[in-house]
PDB file of C-alpha atoms in Angstrom:
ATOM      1  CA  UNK B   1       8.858  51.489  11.902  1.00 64.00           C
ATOM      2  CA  UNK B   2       8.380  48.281  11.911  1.00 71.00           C
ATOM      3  CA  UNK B   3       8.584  46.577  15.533  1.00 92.00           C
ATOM      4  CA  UNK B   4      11.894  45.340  15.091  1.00 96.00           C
ATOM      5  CA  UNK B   5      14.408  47.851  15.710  1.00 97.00           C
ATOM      6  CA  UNK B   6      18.108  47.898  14.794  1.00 97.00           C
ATOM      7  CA  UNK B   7      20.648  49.968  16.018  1.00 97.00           C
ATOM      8  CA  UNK B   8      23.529  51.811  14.795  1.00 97.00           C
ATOM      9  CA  UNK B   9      21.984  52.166  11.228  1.00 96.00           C
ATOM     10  CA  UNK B  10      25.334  52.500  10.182  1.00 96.00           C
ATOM     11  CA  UNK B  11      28.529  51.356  11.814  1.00 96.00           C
ATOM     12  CA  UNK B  12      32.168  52.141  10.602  1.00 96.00           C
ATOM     13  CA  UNK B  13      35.084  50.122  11.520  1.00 93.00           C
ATOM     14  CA  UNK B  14      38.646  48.618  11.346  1.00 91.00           C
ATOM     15  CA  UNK B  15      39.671  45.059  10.744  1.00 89.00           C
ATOM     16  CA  UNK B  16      41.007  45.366  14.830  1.00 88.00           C
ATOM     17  CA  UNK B  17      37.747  46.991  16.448  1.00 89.00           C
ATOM     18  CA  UNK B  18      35.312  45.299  17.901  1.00 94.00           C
ATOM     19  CA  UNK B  19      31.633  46.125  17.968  1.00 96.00           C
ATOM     20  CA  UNK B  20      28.747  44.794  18.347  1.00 97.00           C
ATOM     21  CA  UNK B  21      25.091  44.860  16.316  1.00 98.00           C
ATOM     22  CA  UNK B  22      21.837  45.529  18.346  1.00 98.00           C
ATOM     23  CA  UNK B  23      18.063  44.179  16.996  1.00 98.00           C
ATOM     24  CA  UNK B  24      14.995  44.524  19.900  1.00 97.00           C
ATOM     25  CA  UNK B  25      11.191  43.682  18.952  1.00 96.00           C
ATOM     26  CA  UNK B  26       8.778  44.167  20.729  1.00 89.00           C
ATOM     27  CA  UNK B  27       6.138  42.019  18.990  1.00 93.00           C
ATOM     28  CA  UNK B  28       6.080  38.796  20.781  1.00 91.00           C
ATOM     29  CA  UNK B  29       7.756  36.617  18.399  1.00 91.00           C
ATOM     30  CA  UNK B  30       9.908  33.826  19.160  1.00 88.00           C
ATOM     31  CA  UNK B  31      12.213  33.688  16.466  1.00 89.00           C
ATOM     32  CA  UNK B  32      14.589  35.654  15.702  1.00 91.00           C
ATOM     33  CA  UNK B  33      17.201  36.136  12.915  1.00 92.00           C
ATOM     34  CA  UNK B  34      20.183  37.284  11.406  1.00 94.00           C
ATOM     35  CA  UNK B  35      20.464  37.862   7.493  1.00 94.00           C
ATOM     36  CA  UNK B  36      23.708  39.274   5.195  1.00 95.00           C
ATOM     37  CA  UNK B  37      22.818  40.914   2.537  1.00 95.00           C
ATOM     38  CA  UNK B  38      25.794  41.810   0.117  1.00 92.00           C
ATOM     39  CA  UNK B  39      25.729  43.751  -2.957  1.00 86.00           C
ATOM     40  CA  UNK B  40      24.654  41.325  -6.055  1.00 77.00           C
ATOM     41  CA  UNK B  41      24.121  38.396  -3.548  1.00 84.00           C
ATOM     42  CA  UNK B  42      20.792  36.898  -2.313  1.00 86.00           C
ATOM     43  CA  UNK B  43      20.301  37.421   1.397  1.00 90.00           C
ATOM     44  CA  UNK B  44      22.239  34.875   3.702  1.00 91.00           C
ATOM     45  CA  UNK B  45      20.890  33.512   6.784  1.00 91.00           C
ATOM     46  CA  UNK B  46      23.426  33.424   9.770  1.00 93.00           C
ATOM     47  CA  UNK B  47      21.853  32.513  12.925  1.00 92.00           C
ATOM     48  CA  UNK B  48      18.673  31.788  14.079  1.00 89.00           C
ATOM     49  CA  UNK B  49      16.826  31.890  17.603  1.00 89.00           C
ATOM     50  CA  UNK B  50      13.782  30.315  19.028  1.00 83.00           C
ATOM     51  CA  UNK B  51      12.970  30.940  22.297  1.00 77.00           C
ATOM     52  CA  UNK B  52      16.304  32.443  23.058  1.00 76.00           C
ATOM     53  CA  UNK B  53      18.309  29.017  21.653  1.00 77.00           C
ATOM     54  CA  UNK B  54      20.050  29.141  18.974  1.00 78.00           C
ATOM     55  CA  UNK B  55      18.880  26.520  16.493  1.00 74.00           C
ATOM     56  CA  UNK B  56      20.900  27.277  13.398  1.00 71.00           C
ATOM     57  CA  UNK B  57      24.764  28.828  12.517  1.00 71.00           C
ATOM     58  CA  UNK B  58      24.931  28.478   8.908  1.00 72.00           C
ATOM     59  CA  UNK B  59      28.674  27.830   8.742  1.00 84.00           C
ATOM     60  CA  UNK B  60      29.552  31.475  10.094  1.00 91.00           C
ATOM     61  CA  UNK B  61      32.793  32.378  10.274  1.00 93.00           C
ATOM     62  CA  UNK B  62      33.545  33.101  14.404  1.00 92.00           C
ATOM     63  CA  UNK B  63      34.552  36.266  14.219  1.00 95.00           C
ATOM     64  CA  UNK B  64      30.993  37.065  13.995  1.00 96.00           C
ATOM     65  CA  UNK B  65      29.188  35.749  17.515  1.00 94.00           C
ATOM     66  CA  UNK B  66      25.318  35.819  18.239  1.00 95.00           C
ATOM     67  CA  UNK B  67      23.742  36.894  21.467  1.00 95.00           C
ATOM     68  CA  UNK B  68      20.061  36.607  22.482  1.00 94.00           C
ATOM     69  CA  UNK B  69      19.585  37.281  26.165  1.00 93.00           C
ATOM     70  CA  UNK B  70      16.205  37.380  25.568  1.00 91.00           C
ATOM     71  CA  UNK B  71      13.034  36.625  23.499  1.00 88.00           C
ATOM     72  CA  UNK B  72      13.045  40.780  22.606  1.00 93.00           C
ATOM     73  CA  UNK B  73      16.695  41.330  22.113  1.00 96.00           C
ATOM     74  CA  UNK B  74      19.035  39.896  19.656  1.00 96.00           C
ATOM     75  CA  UNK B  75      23.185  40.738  19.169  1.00 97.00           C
ATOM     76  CA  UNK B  76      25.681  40.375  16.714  1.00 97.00           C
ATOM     77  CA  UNK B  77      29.233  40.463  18.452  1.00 97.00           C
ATOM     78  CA  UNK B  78      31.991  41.794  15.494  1.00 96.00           C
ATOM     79  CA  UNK B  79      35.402  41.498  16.143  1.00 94.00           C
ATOM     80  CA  UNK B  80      38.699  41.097  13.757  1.00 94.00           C
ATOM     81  CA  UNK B  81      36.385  41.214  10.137  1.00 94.00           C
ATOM     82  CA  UNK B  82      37.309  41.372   7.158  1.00 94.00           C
ATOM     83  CA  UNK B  83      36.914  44.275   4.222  1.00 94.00           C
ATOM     84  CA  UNK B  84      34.330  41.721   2.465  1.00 93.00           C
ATOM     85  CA  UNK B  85      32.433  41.454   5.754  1.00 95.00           C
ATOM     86  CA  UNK B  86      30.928  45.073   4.694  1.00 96.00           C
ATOM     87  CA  UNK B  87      27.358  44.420   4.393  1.00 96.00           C
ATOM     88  CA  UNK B  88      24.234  45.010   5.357  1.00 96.00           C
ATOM     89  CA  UNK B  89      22.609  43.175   7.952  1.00 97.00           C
ATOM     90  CA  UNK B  90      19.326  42.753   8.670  1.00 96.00           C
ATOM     91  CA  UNK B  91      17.284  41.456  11.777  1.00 97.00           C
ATOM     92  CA  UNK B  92      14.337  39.382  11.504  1.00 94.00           C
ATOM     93  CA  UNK B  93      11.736  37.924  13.656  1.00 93.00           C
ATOM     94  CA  UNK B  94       8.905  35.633  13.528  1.00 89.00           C
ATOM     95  CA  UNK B  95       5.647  34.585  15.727  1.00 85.00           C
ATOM     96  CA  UNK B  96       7.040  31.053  15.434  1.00 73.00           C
ATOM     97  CA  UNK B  97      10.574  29.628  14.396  1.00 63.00           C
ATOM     98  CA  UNK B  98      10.650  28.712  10.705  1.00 63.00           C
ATOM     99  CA  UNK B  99       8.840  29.161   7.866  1.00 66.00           C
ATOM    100  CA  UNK B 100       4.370  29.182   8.870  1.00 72.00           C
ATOM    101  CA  UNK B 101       4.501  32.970   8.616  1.00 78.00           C
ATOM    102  CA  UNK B 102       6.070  36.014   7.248  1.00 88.00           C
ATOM    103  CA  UNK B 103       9.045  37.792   8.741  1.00 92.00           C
ATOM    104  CA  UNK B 104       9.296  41.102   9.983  1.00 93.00           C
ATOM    105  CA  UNK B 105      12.652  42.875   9.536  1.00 95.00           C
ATOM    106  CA  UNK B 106      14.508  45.671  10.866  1.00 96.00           C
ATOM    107  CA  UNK B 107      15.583  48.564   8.720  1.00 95.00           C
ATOM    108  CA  UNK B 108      19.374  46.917   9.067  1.00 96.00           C
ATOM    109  CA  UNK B 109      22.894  47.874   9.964  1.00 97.00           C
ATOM    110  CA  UNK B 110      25.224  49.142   6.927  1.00 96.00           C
ATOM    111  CA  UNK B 111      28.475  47.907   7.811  1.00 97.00           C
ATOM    112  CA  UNK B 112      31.585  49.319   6.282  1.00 96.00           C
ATOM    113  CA  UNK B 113      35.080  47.252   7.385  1.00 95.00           C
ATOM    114  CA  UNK B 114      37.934  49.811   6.702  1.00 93.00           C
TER     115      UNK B 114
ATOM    116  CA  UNK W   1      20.631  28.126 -10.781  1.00 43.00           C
ATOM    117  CA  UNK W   2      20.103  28.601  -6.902  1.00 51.00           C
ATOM    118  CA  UNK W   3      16.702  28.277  -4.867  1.00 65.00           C
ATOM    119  CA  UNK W   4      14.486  31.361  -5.557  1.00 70.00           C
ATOM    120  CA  UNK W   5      14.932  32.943  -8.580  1.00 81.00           C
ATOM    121  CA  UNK W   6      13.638  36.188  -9.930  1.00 85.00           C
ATOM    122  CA  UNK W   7      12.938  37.257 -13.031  1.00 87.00           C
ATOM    123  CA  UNK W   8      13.716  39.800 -14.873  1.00 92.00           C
ATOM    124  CA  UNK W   9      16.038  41.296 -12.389  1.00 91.00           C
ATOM    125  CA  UNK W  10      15.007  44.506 -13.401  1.00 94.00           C
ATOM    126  CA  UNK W  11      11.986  46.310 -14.361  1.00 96.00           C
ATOM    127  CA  UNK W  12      11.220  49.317 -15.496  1.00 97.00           C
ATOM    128  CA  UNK W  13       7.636  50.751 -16.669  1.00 96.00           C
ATOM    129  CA  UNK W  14       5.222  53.987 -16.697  1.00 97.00           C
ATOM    130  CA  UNK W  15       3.060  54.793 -13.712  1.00 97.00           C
ATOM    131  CA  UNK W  16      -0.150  52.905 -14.426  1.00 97.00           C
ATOM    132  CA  UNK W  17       1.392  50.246 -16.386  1.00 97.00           C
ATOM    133  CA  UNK W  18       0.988  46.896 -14.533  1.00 98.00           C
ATOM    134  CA  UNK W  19       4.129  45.145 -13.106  1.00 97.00           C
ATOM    135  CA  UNK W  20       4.987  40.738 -13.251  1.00 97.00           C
ATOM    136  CA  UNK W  21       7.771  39.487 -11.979  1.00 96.00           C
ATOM    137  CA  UNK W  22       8.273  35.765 -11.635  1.00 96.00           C
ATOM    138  CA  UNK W  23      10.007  33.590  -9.177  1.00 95.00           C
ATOM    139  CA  UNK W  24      11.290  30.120  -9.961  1.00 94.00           C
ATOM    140  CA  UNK W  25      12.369  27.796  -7.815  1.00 92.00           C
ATOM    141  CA  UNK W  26      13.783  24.276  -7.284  1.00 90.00           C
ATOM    142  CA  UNK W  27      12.839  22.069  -4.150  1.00 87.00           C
ATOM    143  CA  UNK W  28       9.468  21.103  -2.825  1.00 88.00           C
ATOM    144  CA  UNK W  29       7.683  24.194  -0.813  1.00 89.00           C
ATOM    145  CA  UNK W  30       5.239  24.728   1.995  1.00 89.00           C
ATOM    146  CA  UNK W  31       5.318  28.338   0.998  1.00 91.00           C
ATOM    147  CA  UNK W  32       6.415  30.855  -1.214  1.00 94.00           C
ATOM    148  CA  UNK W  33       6.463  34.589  -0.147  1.00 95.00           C
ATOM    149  CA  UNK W  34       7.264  37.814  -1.337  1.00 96.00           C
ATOM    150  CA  UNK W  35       9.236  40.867  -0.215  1.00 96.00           C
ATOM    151  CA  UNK W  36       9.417  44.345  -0.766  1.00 97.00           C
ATOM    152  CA  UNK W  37      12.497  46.455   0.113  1.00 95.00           C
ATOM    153  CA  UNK W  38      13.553  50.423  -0.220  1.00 93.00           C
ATOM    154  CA  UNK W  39      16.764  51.387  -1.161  1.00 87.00           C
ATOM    155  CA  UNK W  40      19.244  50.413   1.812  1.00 79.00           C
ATOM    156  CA  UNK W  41      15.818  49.894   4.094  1.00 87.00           C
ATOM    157  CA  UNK W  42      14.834  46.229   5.079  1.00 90.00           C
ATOM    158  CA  UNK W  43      12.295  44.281   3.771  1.00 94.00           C
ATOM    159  CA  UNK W  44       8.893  44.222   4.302  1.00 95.00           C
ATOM    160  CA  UNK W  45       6.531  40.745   3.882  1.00 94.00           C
ATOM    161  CA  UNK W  46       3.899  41.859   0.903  1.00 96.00           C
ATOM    162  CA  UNK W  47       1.785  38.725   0.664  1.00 95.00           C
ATOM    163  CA  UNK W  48       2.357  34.240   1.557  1.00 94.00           C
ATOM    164  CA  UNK W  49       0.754  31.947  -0.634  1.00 95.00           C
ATOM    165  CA  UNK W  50       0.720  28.312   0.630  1.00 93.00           C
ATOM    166  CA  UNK W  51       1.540  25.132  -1.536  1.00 92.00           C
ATOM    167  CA  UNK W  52      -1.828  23.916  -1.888  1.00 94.00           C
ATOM    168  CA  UNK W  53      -3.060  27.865  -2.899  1.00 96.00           C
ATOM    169  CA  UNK W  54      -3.003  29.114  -6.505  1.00 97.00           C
ATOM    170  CA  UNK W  55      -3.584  32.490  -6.572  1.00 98.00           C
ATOM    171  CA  UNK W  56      -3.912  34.791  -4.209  1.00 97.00           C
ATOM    172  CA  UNK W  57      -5.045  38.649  -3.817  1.00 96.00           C
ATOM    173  CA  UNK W  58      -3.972  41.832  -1.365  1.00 95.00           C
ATOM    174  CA  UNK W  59      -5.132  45.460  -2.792  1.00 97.00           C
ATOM    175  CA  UNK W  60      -2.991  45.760  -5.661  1.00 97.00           C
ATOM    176  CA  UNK W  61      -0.906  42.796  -5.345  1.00 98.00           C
ATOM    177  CA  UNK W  62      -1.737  39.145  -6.891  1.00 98.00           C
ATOM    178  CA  UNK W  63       0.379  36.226  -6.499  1.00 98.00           C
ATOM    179  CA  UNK W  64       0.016  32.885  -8.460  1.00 98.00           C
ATOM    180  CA  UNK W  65       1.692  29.604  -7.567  1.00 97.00           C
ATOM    181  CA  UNK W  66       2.197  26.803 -10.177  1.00 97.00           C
ATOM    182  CA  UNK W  67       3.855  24.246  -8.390  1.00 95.00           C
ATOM    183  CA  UNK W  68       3.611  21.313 -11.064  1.00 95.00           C
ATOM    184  CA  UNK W  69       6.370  24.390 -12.685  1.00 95.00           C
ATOM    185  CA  UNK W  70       7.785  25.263  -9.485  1.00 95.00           C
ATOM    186  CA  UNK W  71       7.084  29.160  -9.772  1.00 96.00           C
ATOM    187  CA  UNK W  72       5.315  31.563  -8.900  1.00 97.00           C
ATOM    188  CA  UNK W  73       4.274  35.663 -10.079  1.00 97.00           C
ATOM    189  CA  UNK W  74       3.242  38.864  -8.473  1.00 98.00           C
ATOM    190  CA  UNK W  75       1.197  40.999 -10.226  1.00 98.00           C
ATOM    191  CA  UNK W  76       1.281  44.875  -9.099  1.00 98.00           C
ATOM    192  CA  UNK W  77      -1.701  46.691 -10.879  1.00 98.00           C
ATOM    193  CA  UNK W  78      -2.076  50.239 -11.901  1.00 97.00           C
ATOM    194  CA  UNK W  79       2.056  50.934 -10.495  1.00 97.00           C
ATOM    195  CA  UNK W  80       2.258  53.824  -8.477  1.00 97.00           C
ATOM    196  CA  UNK W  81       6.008  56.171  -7.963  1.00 95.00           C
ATOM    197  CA  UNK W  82       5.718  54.384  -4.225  1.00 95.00           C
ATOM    198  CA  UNK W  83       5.902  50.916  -5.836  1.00 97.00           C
ATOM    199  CA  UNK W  84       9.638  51.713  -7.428  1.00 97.00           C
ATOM    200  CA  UNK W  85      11.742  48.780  -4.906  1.00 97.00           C
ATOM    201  CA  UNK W  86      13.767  46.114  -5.145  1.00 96.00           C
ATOM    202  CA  UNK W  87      10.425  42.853  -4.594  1.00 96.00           C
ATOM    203  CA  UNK W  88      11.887  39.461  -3.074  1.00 95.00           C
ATOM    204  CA  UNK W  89      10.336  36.039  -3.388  1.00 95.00           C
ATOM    205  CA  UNK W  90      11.289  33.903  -0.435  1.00 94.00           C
ATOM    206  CA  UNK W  91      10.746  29.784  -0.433  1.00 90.00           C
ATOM    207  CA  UNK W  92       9.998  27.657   2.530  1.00 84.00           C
ATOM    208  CA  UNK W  93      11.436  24.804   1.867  1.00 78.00           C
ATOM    209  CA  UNK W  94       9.816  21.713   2.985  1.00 74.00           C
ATOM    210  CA  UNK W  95      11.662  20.004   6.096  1.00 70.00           C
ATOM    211  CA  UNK W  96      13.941  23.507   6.380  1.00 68.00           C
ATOM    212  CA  UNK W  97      12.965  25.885   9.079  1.00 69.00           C
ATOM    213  CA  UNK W  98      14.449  28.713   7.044  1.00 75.00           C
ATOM    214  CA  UNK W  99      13.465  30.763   4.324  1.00 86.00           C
ATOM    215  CA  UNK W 100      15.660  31.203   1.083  1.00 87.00           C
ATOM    216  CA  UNK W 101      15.899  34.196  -0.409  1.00 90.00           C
ATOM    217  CA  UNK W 102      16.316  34.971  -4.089  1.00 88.00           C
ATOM    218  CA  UNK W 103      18.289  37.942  -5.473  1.00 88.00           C
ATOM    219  CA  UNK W 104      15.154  40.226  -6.967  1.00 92.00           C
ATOM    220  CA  UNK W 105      13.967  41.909  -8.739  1.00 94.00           C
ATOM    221  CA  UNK W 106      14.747  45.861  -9.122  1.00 95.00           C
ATOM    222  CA  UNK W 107      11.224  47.608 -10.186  1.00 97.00           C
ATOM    223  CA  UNK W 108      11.393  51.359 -11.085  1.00 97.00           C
ATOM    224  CA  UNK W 109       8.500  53.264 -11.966  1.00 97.00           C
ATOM    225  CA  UNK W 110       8.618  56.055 -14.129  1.00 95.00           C
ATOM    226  CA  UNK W 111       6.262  59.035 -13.991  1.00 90.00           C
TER     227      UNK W 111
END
């Protein structure tokens, strides 16, 4: 493990469920991330929090919705996707927003839209 | 081309054999770093070299930066089964509080 966890490791759904994403570290960083990565594709930044704000929303489409109630804790509200919305997608986090240090990811959520 | 790019995208050698892949990239950096990542596992941070480092050293791993050519390399010596991933350079682009990803390279290593 890594000291960011993600749960479900895999999630299953229709184009009318919703669901949510769950990432939780427990390293005292302040930053923390959410990253696509699709077959063939490089891996696409989606949100990112620091200090529980959100500072970026790289043109996201709305039916995916970030939550961070906290500096540990990070969501990823689903609801009404799309077949190419089937992914997998990672969490990150950092000591300090941006770019001074390496990440440290999660083992990610395969996401299958049926 | 995009931000990030790895070269070859795939790799394949014997157990022993050293592994280079290279990373290319376009905009101004404060930092290049590279990933590894297991089949369908996240990504794990190998090694950051900063824009005013040229080469830099972990165990088996060693990274070069040319920046005058925009790229970079990472060296694995003497491969091992374990080292068979997909390895990730990542850019931090200077003003950008984000790091870009490239698409990879996929390393197998044969015993």
């Amino acid at each position: 493990e890594t000291g960011v966890t993600q749960t479900p490791r895999h999630l299953v759904m229709g184009m009318t469920n919703k669901k949510s994403l769950k990432c939780e570290q427990h390293l005292g960083h302040n930053a923390m991330y959410w990253y696509k990565q699709s077959a063939k594709k490089p891996l696409e930044l989606m949100f990112v929090y620091s200090l529980e704000e959100r500072v970026e929303n790289n043109s996201v489409p709305s039916r995916f919705s970030p939550e961070c109630p906290n500096s540990s804790h990070l969501f990823l509200h689903l609801h009404t996707l799309q077949p190419e919305d089937s992914a997998l997608y990672l969490c990150a986090s950092s000591q300090l927003e941006g770019t001074t240090g390496g990440y440290t990811f999660g083992s990610g959520t395969r996401l299958t839209v049926v | 081309s995009q931000q990030g790019e790895e070269d070859p995208q795939a790799l394949s050698i014997q157990e022993g054999e050293n592994a280079t892949m290279n990373c290319s990239y376009k905009t101004s950096i404060n930092n290049l770093q590279w990933y590894r990542q297991n089949s369908g596992r996240g990504l794990v941070h190998l090694i950051l070299i900063r824009s005013n480092e040229r080469e830099k050293h972990s165990g088996r791993l060693r990274v070069t930066l040319d920046t005058s050519k925009k790229s970079s390399s990472l060296l694995i010596t003497a491969s091992r089964a374990a080292d068979t991933a997909s390895y990730f350079c990542a850019t931090a682009i200077q003003g950008a509080q984000k790091l870009v990803f490239g698409q990879g390279t996929r390393l197998t290593i044969n015993p």
